[in-house]
CSV table of C-alpha atoms in Angstrom, one decimal:
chain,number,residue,atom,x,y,z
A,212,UNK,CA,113.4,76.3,80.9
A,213,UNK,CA,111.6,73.1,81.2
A,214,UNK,CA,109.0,73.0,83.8
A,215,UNK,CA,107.7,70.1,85.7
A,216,UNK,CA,104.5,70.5,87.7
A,217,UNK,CA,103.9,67.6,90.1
A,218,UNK,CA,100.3,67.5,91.8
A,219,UNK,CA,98.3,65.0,94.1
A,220,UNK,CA,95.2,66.0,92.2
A,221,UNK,CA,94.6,64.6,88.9
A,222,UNK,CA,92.8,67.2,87.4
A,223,UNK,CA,95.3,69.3,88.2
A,224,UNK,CA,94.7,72.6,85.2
A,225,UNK,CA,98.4,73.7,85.2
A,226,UNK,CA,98.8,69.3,83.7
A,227,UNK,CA,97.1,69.7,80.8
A,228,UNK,CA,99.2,73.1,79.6
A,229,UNK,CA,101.2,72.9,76.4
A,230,UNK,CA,104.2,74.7,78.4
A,231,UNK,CA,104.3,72.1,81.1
A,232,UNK,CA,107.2,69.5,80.0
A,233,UNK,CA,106.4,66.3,82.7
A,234,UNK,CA,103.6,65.9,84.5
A,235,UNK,CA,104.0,64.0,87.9
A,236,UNK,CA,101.7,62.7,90.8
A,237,UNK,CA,102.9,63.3,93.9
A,238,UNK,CA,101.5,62.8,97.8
A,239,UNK,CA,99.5,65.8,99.2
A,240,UNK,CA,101.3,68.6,100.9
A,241,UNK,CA,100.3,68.3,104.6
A,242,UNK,CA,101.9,64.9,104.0
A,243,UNK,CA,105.3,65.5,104.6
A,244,UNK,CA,107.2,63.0,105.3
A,245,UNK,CA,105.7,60.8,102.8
A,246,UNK,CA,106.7,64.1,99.9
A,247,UNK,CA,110.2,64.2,101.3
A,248,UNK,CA,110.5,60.6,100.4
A,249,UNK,CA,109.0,61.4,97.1
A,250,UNK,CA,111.1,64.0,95.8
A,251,UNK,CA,114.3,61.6,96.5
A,252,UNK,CA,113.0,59.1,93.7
A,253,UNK,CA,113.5,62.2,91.1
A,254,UNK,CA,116.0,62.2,88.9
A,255,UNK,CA,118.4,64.5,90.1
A,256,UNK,CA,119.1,66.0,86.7
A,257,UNK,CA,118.1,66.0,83.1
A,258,UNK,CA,120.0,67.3,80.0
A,259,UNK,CA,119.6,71.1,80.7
A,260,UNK,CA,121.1,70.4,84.4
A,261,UNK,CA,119.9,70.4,87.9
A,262,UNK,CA,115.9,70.7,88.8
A,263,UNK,CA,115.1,74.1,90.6
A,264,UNK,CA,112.4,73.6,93.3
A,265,UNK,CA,110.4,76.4,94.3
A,266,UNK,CA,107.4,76.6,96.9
A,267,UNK,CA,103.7,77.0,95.2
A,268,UNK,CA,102.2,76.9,98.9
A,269,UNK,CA,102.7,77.7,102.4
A,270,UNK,CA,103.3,74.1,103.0
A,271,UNK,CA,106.2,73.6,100.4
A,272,UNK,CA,107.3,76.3,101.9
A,273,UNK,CA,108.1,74.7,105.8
A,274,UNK,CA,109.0,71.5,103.9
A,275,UNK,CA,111.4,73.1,101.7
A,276,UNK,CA,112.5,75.0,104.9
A,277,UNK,CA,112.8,72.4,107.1
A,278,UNK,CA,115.1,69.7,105.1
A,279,UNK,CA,116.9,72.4,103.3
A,280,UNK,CA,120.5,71.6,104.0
A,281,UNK,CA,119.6,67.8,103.3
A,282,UNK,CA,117.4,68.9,99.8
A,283,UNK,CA,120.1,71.1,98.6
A,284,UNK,CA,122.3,67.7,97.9
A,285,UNK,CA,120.0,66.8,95.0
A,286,UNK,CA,118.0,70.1,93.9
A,287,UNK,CA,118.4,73.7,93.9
A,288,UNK,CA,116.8,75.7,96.3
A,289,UNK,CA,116.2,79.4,96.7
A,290,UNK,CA,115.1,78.9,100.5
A,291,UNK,CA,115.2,81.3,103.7
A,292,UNK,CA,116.3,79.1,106.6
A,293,UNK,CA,113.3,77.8,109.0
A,294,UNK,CA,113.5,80.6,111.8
A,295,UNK,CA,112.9,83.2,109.1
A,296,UNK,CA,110.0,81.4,107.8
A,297,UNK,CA,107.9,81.1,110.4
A,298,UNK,CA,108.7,84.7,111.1
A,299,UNK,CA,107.1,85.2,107.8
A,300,UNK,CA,103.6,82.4,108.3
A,301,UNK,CA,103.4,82.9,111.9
A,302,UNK,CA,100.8,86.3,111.6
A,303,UNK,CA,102.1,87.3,115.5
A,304,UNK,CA,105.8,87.2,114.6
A,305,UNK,CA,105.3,88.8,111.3
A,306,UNK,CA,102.8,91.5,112.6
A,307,UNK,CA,105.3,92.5,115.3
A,308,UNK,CA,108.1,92.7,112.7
A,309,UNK,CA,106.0,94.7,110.8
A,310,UNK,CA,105.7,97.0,113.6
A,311,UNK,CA,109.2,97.4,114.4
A,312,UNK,CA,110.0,98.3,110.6
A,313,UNK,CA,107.3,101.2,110.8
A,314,UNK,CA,104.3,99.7,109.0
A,315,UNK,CA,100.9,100.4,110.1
A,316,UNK,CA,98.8,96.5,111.6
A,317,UNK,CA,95.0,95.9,112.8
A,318,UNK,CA,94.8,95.6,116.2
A,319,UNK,CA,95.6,92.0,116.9
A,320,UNK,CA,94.7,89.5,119.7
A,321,UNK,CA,96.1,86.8,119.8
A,322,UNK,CA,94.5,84.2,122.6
A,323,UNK,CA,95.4,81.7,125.1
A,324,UNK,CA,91.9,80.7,127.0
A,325,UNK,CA,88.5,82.0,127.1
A,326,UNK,CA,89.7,84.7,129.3
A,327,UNK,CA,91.9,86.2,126.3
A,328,UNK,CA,88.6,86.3,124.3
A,329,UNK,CA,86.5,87.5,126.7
A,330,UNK,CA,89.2,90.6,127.3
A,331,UNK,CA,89.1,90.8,123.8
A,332,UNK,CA,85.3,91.6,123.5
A,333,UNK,CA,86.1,93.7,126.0
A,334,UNK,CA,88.7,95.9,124.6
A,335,UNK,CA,87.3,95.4,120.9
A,336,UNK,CA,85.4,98.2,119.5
A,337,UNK,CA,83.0,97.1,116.6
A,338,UNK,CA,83.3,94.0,114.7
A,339,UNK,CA,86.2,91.1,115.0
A,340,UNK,CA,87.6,88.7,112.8
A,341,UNK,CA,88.7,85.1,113.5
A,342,UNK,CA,91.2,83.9,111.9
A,343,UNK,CA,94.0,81.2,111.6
A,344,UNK,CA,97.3,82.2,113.0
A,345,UNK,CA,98.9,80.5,110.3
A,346,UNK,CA,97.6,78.7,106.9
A,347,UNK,CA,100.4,75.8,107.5
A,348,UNK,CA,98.6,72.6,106.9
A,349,UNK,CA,95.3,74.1,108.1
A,350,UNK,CA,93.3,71.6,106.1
A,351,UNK,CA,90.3,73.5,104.7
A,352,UNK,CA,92.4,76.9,104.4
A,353,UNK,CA,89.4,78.6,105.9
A,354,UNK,CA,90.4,82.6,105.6
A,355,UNK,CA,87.9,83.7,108.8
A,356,UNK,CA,84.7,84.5,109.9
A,357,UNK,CA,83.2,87.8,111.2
A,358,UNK,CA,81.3,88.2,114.6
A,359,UNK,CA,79.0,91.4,115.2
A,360,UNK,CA,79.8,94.4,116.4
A,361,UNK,CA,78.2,94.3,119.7
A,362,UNK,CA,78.8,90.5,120.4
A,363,UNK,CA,79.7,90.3,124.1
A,364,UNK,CA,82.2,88.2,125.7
A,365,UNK,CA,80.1,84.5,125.8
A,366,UNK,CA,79.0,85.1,122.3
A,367,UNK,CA,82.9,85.1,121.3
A,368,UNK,CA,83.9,82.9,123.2
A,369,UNK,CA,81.2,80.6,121.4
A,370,UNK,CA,82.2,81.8,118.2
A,371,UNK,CA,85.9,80.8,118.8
A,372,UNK,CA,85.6,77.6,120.1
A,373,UNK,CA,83.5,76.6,116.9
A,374,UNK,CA,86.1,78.3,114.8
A,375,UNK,CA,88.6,76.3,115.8
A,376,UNK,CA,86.3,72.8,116.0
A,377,UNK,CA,85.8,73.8,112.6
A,378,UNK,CA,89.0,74.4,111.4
A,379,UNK,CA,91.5,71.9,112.5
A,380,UNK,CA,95.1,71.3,111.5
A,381,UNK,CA,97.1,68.1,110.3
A,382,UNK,CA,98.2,66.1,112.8
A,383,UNK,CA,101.9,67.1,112.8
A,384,UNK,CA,101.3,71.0,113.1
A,385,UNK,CA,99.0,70.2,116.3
A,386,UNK,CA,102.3,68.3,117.7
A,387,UNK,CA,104.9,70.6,116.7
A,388,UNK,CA,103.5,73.5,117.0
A,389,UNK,CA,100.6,73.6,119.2
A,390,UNK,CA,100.4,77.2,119.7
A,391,UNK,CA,100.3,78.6,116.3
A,392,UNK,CA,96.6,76.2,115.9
A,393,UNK,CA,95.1,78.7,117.8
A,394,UNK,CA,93.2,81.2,115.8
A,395,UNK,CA,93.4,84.9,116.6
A,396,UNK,CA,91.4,88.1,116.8
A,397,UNK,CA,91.4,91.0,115.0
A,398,UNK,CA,89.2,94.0,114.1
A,399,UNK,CA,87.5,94.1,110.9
A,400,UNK,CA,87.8,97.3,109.1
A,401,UNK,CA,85.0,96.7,106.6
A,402,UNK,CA,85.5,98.6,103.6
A,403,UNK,CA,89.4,98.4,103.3
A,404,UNK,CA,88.6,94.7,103.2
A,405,UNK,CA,86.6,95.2,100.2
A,406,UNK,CA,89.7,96.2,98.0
A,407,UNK,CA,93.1,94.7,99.6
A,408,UNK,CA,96.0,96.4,98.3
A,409,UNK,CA,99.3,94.3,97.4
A,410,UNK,CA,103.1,94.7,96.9
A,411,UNK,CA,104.5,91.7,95.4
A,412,UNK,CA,108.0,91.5,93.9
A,413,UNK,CA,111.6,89.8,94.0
A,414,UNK,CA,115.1,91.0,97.1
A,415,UNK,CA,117.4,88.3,96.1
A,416,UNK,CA,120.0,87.2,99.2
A,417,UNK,CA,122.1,89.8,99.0
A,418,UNK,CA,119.4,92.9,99.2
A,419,UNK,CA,121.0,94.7,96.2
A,420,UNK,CA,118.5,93.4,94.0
A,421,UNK,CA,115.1,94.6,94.9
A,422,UNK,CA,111.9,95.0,92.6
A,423,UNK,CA,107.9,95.4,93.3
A,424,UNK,CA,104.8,96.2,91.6
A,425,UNK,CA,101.3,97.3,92.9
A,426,UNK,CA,98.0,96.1,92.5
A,427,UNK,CA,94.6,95.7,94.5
A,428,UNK,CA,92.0,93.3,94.5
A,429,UNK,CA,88.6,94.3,93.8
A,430,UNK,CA,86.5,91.1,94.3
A,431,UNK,CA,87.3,88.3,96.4
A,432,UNK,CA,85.4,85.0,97.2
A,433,UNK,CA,84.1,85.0,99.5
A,434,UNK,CA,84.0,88.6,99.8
A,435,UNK,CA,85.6,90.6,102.6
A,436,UNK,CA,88.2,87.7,103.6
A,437,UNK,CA,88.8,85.0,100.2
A,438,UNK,CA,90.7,84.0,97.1
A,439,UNK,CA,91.2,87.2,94.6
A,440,UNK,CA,89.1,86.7,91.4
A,441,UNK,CA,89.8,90.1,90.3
A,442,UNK,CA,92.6,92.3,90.3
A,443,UNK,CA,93.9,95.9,88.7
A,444,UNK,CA,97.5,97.2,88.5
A,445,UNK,CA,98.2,100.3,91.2
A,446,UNK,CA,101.4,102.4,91.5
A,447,UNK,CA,103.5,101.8,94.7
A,448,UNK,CA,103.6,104.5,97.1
A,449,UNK,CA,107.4,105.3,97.6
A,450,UNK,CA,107.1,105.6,101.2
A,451,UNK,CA,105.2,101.8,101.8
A,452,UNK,CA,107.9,101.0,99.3
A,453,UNK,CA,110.4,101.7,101.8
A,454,UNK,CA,108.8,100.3,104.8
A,455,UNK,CA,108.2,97.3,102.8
A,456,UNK,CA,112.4,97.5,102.2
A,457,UNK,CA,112.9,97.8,105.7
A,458,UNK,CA,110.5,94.6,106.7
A,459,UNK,CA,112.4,92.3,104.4
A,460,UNK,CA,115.6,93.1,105.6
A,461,UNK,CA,114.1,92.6,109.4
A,462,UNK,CA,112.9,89.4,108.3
A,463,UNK,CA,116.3,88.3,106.5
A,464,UNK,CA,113.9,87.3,103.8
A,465,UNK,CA,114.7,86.6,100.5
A,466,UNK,CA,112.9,85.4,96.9
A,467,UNK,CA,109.6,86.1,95.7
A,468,UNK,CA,106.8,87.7,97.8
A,469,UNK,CA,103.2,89.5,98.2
A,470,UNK,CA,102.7,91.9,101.1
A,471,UNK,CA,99.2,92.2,101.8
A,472,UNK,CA,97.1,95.5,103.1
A,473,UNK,CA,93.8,96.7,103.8
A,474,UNK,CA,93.2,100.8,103.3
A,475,UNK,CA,91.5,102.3,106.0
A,476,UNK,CA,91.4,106.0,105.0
A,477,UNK,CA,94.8,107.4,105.0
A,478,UNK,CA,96.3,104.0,106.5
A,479,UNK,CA,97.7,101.1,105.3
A,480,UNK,CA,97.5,98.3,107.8
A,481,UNK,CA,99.4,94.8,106.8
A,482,UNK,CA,97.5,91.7,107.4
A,483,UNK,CA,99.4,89.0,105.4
A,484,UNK,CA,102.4,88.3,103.7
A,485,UNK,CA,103.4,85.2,101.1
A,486,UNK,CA,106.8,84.2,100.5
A,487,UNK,CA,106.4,82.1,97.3
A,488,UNK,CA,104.2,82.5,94.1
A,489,UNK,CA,101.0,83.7,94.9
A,490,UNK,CA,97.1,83.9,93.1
A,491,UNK,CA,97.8,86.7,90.8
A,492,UNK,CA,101.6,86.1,89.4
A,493,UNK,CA,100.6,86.4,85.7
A,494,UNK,CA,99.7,89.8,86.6
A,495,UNK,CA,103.0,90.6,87.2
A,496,UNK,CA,104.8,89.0,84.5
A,497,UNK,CA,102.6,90.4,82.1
A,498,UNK,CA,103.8,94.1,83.4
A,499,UNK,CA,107.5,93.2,83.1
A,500,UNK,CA,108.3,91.7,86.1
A,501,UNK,CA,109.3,88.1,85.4
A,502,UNK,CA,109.2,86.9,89.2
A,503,UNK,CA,109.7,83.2,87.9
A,504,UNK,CA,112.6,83.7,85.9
A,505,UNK,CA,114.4,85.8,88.5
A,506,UNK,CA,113.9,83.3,91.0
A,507,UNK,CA,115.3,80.7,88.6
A,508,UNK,CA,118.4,83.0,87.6
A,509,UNK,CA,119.2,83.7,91.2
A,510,UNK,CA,118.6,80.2,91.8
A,511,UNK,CA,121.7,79.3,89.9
A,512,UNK,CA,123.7,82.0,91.0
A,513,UNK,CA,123.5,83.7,87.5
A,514,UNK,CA,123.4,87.6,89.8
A,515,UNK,CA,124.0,89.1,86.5
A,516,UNK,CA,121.1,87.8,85.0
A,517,UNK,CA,119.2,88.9,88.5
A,518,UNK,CA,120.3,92.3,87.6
A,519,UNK,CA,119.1,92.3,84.0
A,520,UNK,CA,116.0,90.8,84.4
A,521,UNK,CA,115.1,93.1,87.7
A,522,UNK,CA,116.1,96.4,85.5
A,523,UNK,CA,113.6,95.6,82.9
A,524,UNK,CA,110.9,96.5,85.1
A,525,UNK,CA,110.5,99.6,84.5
A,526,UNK,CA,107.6,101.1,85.8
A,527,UNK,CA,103.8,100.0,86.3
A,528,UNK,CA,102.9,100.7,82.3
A,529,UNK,CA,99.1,100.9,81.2
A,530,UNK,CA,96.6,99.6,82.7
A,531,UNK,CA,95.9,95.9,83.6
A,532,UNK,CA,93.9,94.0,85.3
A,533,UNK,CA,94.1,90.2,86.5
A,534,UNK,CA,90.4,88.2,86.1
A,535,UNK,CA,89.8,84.8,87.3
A,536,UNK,CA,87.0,84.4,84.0
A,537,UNK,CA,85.5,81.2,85.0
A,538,UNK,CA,85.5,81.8,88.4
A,539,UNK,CA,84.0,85.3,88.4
A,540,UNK,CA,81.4,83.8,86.3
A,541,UNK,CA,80.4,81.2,88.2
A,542,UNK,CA,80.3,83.4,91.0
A,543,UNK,CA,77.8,85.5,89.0
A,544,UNK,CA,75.9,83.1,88.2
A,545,UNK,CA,75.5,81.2,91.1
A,546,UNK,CA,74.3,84.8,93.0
A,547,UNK,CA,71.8,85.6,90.6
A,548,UNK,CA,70.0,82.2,90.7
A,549,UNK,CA,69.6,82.8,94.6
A,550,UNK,CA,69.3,86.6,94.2
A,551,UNK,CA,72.4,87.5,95.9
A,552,UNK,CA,73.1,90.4,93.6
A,553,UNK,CA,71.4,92.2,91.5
A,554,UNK,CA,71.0,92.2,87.6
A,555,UNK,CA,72.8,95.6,87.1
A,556,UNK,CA,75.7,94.3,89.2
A,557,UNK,CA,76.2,91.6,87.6
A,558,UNK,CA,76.2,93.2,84.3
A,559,UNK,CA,78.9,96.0,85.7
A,560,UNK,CA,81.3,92.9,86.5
A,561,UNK,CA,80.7,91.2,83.1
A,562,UNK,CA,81.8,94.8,81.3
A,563,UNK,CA,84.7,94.8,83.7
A,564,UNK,CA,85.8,91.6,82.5
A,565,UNK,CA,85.8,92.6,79.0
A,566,UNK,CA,86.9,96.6,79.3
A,567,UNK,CA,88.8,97.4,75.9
A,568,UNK,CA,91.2,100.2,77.5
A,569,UNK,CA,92.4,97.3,79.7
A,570,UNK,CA,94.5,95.0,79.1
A,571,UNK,CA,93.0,91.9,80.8
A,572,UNK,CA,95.4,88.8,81.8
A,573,UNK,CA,93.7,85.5,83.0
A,574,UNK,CA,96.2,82.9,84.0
A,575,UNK,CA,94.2,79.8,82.6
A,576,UNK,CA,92.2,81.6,79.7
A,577,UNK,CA,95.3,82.0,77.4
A,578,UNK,CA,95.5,82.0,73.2
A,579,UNK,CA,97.4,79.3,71.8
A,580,UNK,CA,96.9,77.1,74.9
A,581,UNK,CA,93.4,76.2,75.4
A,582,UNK,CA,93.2,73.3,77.2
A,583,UNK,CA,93.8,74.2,80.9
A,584,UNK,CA,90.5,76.5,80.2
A,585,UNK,CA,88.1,73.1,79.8
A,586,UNK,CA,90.4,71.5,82.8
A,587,UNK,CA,89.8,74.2,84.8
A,588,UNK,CA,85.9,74.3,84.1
A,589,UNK,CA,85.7,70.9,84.3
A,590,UNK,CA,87.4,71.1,88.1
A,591,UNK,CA,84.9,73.6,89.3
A,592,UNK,CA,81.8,72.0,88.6
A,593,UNK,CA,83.4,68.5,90.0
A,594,UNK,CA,84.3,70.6,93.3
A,595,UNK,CA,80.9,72.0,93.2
A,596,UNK,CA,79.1,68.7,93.1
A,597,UNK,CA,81.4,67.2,95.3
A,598,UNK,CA,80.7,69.6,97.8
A,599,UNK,CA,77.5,71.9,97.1
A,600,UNK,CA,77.6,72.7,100.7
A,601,UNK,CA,80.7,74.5,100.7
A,602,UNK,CA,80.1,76.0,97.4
A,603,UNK,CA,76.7,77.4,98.5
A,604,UNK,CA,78.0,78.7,102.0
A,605,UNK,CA,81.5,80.0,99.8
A,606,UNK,CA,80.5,81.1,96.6
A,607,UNK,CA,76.6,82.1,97.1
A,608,UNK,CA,76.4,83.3,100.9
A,609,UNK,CA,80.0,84.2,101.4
A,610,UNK,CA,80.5,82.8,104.5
């Protein structure tokens, strides 16, 4: 299976990989219009046959949804229609599905004026969230910041409007879909933020092939609301399993995904959903679950391989965990020069990384292909200087 990674950056890590068979340049994703045009100077073919496209981002995804009737002349997609994807990006939508299939959500507000914040405040009990509605084209994929428990209604509403100043959106989205720029409200349960408990996995079109695997992340940058660095393998409660059944078929969604949730106590409330490859995939491969293959198979149509390659997950296995390496360890470092954590802390996440009953998988740190490791490294500390602001306020102060 030949892969081709296209990228806008050119430092891209997944480039310099000995698996990757072409390496193209292509415009950035919120630019749309200017991609579409892109992909149609491809090749429509090479010797192995057509080119399967699949989504990497939230973006790809809408593009790939939007054109896919016209896109499915020249590649092969394994695409929901639009309507079913923005039931899946738009949080209202995809909280209110969630809902009606029986799984536990935060209580949500989701504003129109001041007014709706200020009712918020008033209704709110402890510590809120704001958040983006959606992370379509939002350009510096802020997650959310926290306001106090306490805060009252003018302290929100202050809080909000700088939020969204902040946090803009590509030109398009604001046009097309002016309401889902406004970010939303919800309460903050603080410790089942700490370890975010996932279900990813592969329904293919028809719903008779279903498969999922388990996992939580333990560390997060920044922490409470960011990018998993860490992750280890979990078991999948047969009753969220079902639920989780029940929300796909709702949706009419079909292909890869990662249902997010935070514990609180007995509950598990769903805050997120990602319906393409997501942070930890290598995780999941590495268990048995070969979510890129299967998406490739049922790409083609090849159901029987579907089948096969779904069976062959058979269960969770031993334990494993996922680890970012370079990025926990720049996050380490960086909080122990400014004394964000202690010594002993640090020195519990180092074992972690290298515990010997655990199997650890790391996604860029791989034997026999060592390059993407200095690529990676060397992207980090470029972002870093490029923006130390950002990195201090992200990595060191998680804010």
């Amino acid at each position: 299976m030949p892969v081709i990674v296209a990228d806008c950056r050119r430092r891209a890590t997944a480039f310099f990989s000995r698996h990757t068979a072409r390496r193209l340049r292509c415009p950035r994703t919120d630019e749309g219009e200017r991609l579409l045009e892109w992909l149609a100077t491809l090749p429509r073919r090479d010797g192995t046959g057509p080119y399967v496209v699949y989504p990497t981002s939230d973006e790809i995804v809408v593009l790939l949804a939007s054109h896919r009737a016209a896109l499915s002349d020249d590649f092969v997609l394994y695409q929901p229609d639009l309507r079913t994807t923005w039931r899946v990006l738009d949080k209202k939508n995809l909280l209110e599905e969630a809902r009606a299939a029986g799984l536990d959500v935060p209580d949500t507000w989701f504003p129109r004026d001041a007014s709706d914040v200020r009712r918020a405040a008033r209704e709110a009990d402890g510590t809120l969230m704001i958040k983006p509605r959606t992370q379509v084209m939002l350009l510096h994929h802020c997650k959310g910041t926290l306001v106090g428990d306490g805060a009252d209604g003018s302290v929100l509403v202050r809080e909000y409007d700088r939020f969204r100043r902040e946090n803009s959106y590509a030109p398009w989205m604001v046009r097309t879909f002016p309401e889902l720029t406004q970010p939303l409200l919800q309460r903050y349960h603080g410790d089942g933020s700490q370890q975010v408990y996932s279900i990813a996995g592969f329904r293919d079109v028809t719903g008779r092939h279903l498969a999922m695997s388990g996992s939580v992340k333990v560390l997060q940058r920044p922490s409470g609301m960011g990018v998993g660095l860490c992750f280890e393998s979990a078991a999948i409660a047969p009753d969220l399993a079902r639920l989780t059944a029940k929300l796909l078929e709702r949706l009419g969604y079909f292909g890869v995904f990662e249902l997010e949730f935070l514990r609180d106590g007995e509950r598990s409330l769903l805050i997120d959903m990602n319906p393409r490859f997501y942070n930890q995939l290598a995780l999941d491969i590495a268990r048995g679950l070969d979510l890129p293959r299967i998406a490739y198979a049922a790409a083609l149509g090849d159901e029987a391989a579907v089948a096969r390659l779904v069976a062959a997950h058979h269960g969770e296995g031993g334990p494993m965990v996922f680890c970012n390496r370079i990025g926990l360890n720049m996050l380490l470092g960086a909080k122990r020069i400014f004394g964000r954590i202690s010594r002993e802390d640090a020195s519990r996440w180092r074992r972690w990384a290298r515990d010997p009953t655990k199997t650890i998988i790391d996604s860029v740190d791989v034997a026999g292909d060592r390059i993407p490791i200095l690529a990676e490294v060397a992207s980090q500390v470029y972002e870093c200087l490029r923006h130390p602001r950002g990195f201090l306020k992200n990595v060191v102060f998680d804010q």
